[in-house]
Each structure stands twice: as structure tokens, then as C-alpha cells.
mmCIF file of C-alpha atoms in Angstrom:
data_model
loop_
_atom_site.group_PDB
_atom_site.id
_atom_site.type_symbol
_atom_site.label_atom_id
_atom_site.label_comp_id
_atom_site.label_asym_id
_atom_site.label_seq_id
_atom_site.Cartn_x
_atom_site.Cartn_y
_atom_site.Cartn_z
ATOM 1 C CA UNK A 1 14.013 -3.847 -24.672
ATOM 2 C CA UNK A 2 10.971 -5.355 -22.945
ATOM 3 C CA UNK A 3 10.808 -8.284 -25.345
ATOM 4 C CA UNK A 4 13.992 -9.850 -24.014
ATOM 5 C CA UNK A 5 13.643 -11.955 -20.904
ATOM 6 C CA UNK A 6 17.084 -10.812 -19.746
ATOM 7 C CA UNK A 7 15.678 -7.305 -19.249
ATOM 8 C CA UNK A 8 13.048 -8.573 -16.842
ATOM 9 C CA UNK A 9 14.733 -11.350 -14.848
ATOM 10 C CA UNK A 10 18.084 -12.957 -14.198
ATOM 11 C CA UNK A 11 18.756 -16.253 -15.886
ATOM 12 C CA UNK A 12 18.506 -19.340 -13.722
ATOM 13 C CA UNK A 13 22.278 -19.870 -13.603
ATOM 14 C CA UNK A 14 22.881 -16.242 -12.574
ATOM 15 C CA UNK A 15 20.283 -16.581 -9.822
ATOM 16 C CA UNK A 16 21.933 -19.722 -8.439
ATOM 17 C CA UNK A 17 25.370 -18.044 -8.477
ATOM 18 C CA UNK A 18 24.092 -15.054 -6.541
ATOM 19 C CA UNK A 19 22.186 -17.204 -4.042
ATOM 20 C CA UNK A 20 25.327 -19.224 -3.311
ATOM 21 C CA UNK A 21 27.140 -16.025 -2.308
ATOM 22 C CA UNK A 22 24.436 -14.612 0.000
ATOM 23 C CA UNK A 23 25.762 -13.419 3.335
ATOM 24 C CA UNK A 24 23.990 -14.024 6.650
ATOM 25 C CA UNK A 25 23.066 -10.321 6.757
ATOM 26 C CA UNK A 26 21.324 -10.624 3.399
ATOM 27 C CA UNK A 27 19.394 -13.668 4.574
ATOM 28 C CA UNK A 28 18.350 -11.879 7.775
ATOM 29 C CA UNK A 29 17.261 -8.810 5.798
ATOM 30 C CA UNK A 30 15.177 -10.937 3.418
ATOM 31 C CA UNK A 31 13.572 -12.813 6.322
ATOM 32 C CA UNK A 32 12.756 -9.553 8.140
ATOM 33 C CA UNK A 33 11.107 -8.179 4.995
ATOM 34 C CA UNK A 34 9.135 -11.425 4.654
ATOM 35 C CA UNK A 35 7.942 -11.201 8.273
ATOM 36 C CA UNK A 36 6.956 -7.552 7.792
ATOM 37 C CA UNK A 37 5.104 -8.471 4.595
ATOM 38 C CA UNK A 38 3.129 -11.213 6.337
ATOM 39 C CA UNK A 39 2.358 -8.878 9.258
ATOM 40 C CA UNK A 40 1.119 -6.153 6.897
ATOM 41 C CA UNK A 41 -1.171 -8.548 5.052
ATOM 42 C CA UNK A 42 -2.550 -10.312 8.140
ATOM 43 C CA UNK A 43 -3.206 -7.160 10.174
ATOM 44 C CA UNK A 44 -4.873 -5.299 7.322
ATOM 45 C CA UNK A 45 -7.055 -8.274 6.400
ATOM 46 C CA UNK A 46 -8.132 -8.438 10.056
ATOM 47 C CA UNK A 47 -8.854 -4.695 10.117
ATOM 48 C CA UNK A 48 -10.913 -4.890 6.919
ATOM 49 C CA UNK A 49 -12.805 -7.901 8.264
ATOM 50 C CA UNK A 50 -13.465 -6.253 11.654
ATOM 51 C CA UNK A 51 -14.710 -2.986 10.178
ATOM 52 C CA UNK A 52 -16.747 -4.681 7.445
ATOM 53 C CA UNK A 53 -18.439 -7.185 9.747
ATOM 54 C CA UNK A 54 -19.324 -4.643 12.426
ATOM 55 C CA UNK A 55 -23.104 -4.703 13.022
ATOM 56 C CA UNK A 56 -23.246 -0.999 13.843
ATOM 57 C CA UNK A 57 -23.943 1.531 11.100
ATOM 58 C CA UNK A 58 -20.821 2.619 9.291
ATOM 59 C CA UNK A 59 -19.497 5.923 10.558
ATOM 60 C CA UNK A 60 -17.290 8.231 8.556
ATOM 61 C CA UNK A 61 -14.254 7.060 10.489
ATOM 62 C CA UNK A 62 -14.962 3.452 9.429
ATOM 63 C CA UNK A 63 -14.729 4.446 5.768
ATOM 64 C CA UNK A 64 -11.432 6.195 6.404
ATOM 65 C CA UNK A 65 -10.026 3.204 8.275
ATOM 66 C CA UNK A 66 -11.098 0.918 5.417
ATOM 67 C CA UNK A 67 -9.389 3.180 2.890
ATOM 68 C CA UNK A 68 -6.099 3.144 4.797
ATOM 69 C CA UNK A 69 -6.328 -0.617 5.379
ATOM 70 C CA UNK A 70 -6.956 -1.321 1.684
ATOM 71 C CA UNK A 71 -4.037 0.911 0.670
ATOM 72 C CA UNK A 72 -1.746 -0.806 3.181
ATOM 73 C CA UNK A 73 -2.959 -4.247 2.107
ATOM 74 C CA UNK A 74 -2.193 -3.431 -1.529
ATOM 75 C CA UNK A 75 1.267 -2.316 -0.444
ATOM 76 C CA UNK A 76 1.764 -5.564 1.468
ATOM 77 C CA UNK A 77 0.604 -7.666 -1.479
ATOM 78 C CA UNK A 78 2.034 -5.787 -4.472
ATOM 79 C CA UNK A 79 5.129 -3.894 -3.311
ATOM 80 C CA UNK A 80 6.776 -5.438 -0.254
ATOM 81 C CA UNK A 81 7.011 -9.004 -1.666
ATOM 82 C CA UNK A 82 9.032 -7.675 -4.584
ATOM 83 C CA UNK A 83 11.674 -6.503 -2.091
ATOM 84 C CA UNK A 84 12.362 -9.919 -0.574
ATOM 85 C CA UNK A 85 14.473 -11.508 -3.309
ATOM 86 C CA UNK A 86 16.406 -8.316 -4.161
ATOM 87 C CA UNK A 87 17.279 -7.965 -0.466
ATOM 88 C CA UNK A 88 18.632 -11.495 -0.583
ATOM 89 C CA UNK A 89 20.768 -10.996 -3.690
ATOM 90 C CA UNK A 90 21.454 -7.227 -3.289
ATOM 91 C CA UNK A 91 20.337 -6.536 -6.848
ATOM 92 C CA UNK A 92 17.053 -5.534 -8.474
ATOM 93 C CA UNK A 93 16.151 -8.445 -10.732
ATOM 94 C CA UNK A 94 12.681 -7.565 -11.975
ATOM 95 C CA UNK A 95 13.608 -5.047 -14.651
ATOM 96 C CA UNK A 96 12.977 -1.398 -15.311
ATOM 97 C CA UNK A 97 9.218 -1.655 -15.965
ATOM 98 C CA UNK A 98 8.447 -3.392 -12.664
ATOM 99 C CA UNK A 99 10.695 -0.894 -10.883
ATOM 100 C CA UNK A 100 8.710 2.003 -12.309
ATOM 101 C CA UNK A 101 5.355 0.354 -11.608
ATOM 102 C CA UNK A 102 6.203 -0.404 -7.983
ATOM 103 C CA UNK A 103 7.470 3.145 -7.544
ATOM 104 C CA UNK A 104 4.250 4.566 -8.974
ATOM 105 C CA UNK A 105 2.061 2.216 -6.935
ATOM 106 C CA UNK A 106 4.019 2.900 -3.748
ATOM 107 C CA UNK A 107 3.742 6.661 -4.171
ATOM 108 C CA UNK A 108 0.042 6.386 -5.024
ATOM 109 C CA UNK A 109 -0.738 4.248 -1.976
ATOM 110 C CA UNK A 110 1.307 6.559 0.247
ATOM 111 C CA UNK A 111 -0.699 9.513 -1.097
ATOM 112 C CA UNK A 112 -3.974 7.705 -0.434
ATOM 113 C CA UNK A 113 -2.945 7.133 3.183
ATOM 114 C CA UNK A 114 -1.787 10.720 3.598
ATOM 115 C CA UNK A 115 -4.980 12.215 2.142
ATOM 116 C CA UNK A 116 -7.139 9.806 4.141
ATOM 117 C CA UNK A 117 -5.401 10.839 7.364
ATOM 118 C CA UNK A 118 -6.123 14.428 6.377
ATOM 119 C CA UNK A 119 -9.837 13.570 6.012
ATOM 120 C CA UNK A 120 -9.712 11.827 9.399
ATOM 121 C CA UNK A 121 -8.342 15.036 10.893
ATOM 122 C CA UNK A 122 -11.146 17.053 9.293
ATOM 123 C CA UNK A 123 -13.660 14.522 10.620
ATOM 124 C CA UNK A 124 -12.324 14.747 14.180
ATOM 125 C CA UNK A 125 -12.140 18.536 13.958
ATOM 126 C CA UNK A 126 -15.800 18.712 12.934
ATOM 127 C CA UNK A 127 -16.793 16.268 15.677
ATOM 128 C CA UNK A 128 -15.158 18.521 18.284
ATOM 129 C CA UNK A 129 -15.952 21.969 16.893
ATOM 130 C CA UNK A 130 -19.488 21.318 15.575
ATOM 131 C CA UNK A 131 -20.883 18.379 17.555
ATOM 132 C CA UNK A 132 -24.532 19.300 16.964
ATOM 133 C CA UNK A 133 -24.107 19.566 13.196
ATOM 134 C CA UNK A 134 -21.615 16.720 12.806
ATOM 135 C CA UNK A 135 -24.177 14.173 11.542
ATOM 136 C CA UNK A 136 -25.467 16.655 8.967
ATOM 137 C CA UNK A 137 -21.995 17.624 7.733
ATOM 138 C CA UNK A 138 -20.346 14.200 7.805
ATOM 139 C CA UNK A 139 -22.795 12.041 5.888
ATOM 140 C CA UNK A 140 -21.869 8.598 4.621
ATOM 141 C CA UNK A 141 -22.354 9.700 1.014
ATOM 142 C CA UNK A 142 -20.107 12.725 1.451
ATOM 143 C CA UNK A 143 -17.379 10.577 3.014
ATOM 144 C CA UNK A 144 -17.654 8.044 0.191
ATOM 145 C CA UNK A 145 -17.279 10.860 -2.336
ATOM 146 C CA UNK A 146 -14.194 12.117 -0.513
ATOM 147 C CA UNK A 147 -12.652 8.655 -0.562
ATOM 148 C CA UNK A 148 -13.334 8.234 -4.298
ATOM 149 C CA UNK A 149 -11.854 11.695 -4.844
ATOM 150 C CA UNK A 150 -8.826 10.741 -2.721
ATOM 151 C CA UNK A 151 -8.126 7.531 -4.667
ATOM 152 C CA UNK A 152 -8.630 9.147 -8.081
ATOM 153 C CA UNK A 153 -6.547 12.189 -7.174
ATOM 154 C CA UNK A 154 -3.737 9.963 -5.936
ATOM 155 C CA UNK A 155 -3.848 7.814 -9.068
ATOM 156 C CA UNK A 156 -3.657 10.823 -11.384
ATOM 157 C CA UNK A 157 -1.310 13.097 -9.440
ATOM 158 C CA UNK A 158 1.263 10.364 -8.941
ATOM 159 C CA UNK A 159 1.259 9.214 -12.555
ATOM 160 C CA UNK A 160 4.507 9.557 -14.487
ATOM 161 C CA UNK A 161 4.797 12.495 -16.902
ATOM 162 C CA UNK A 162 5.001 10.331 -20.025
#
């Protein structure tokens, strides 16, 4: 099953045959996905660099922004590029294992973003409702623990049942 190369990729002759038949719409779709992929990577690298190189002390919101940026960067590096060639040929060519792994990773990264946005909402709520106690409640260590909890929870909750 996984030992055969035909399960994982198309042969070179099959790939050339499919590429010769690509329509202009398929080419446009593949190029759009490529542009989106580059935009995702560049913008998230810039966000990570800007937040990391900030001379001010790291606030809770900075940790949340870093978490979302890292999750989006992983999506732009590990998931979106695998959609470019299949968009061009209108067929998934990477095999069942890669399909399952990208599905798991995509769902995990989506969960990380969702949970991190939830923590951002809690952070903003506390900043508005308890402004005098905000610095005591929202410590850097507590926010780091919440982010570790968020990533671990997403990794385990999104794992396949087998």
C-alpha cells in the first residue's frame, strides 16, 4: 500500500500527460493559490518578526498574535503549497497518507487559531471589565500556559481515532 510509489505520486509520464491538458482556468487557479501561499508566508513572517523584535515588554496580546501567526505560517508552508499542483491537474496526486496528514494538520491549526481568538476575547474582556486587576490576572506566565494548553489540546482533540 504505502510501499508502492504509485500510491504516493503519479508517474512522470502521467504527470506530463495531465499537464499538457491543463485548461487556462486550471492554470489561473494554481497561480492564485501560489500567490495566496506566498502572501500567507510573507505576512506571517513579518508579523512574527515585528512582534518578536518589539523593544517593549511582551503583553498577553503579543503572545496571542504570535500563536495565530505561527499557526497561519505553518498552514502557508505545510498545507497550501500541496494544493497548487492538484489545482493545476484537478487530481490529488500525493496519496492517501499525505491527504490525511494535511487534513489533520489543517484542522489542528484551525483549532489553534479559534482557541487563540477565544483567549484574545477573554483578554480584552478582562481589560475592559477589570482594568485595575488586569495586570494581576493576565500575567505573561499564565498566557504562556494557556497557549501551551491551546496547542496541546488542538493536537490531541483533532487527532484521528485510530
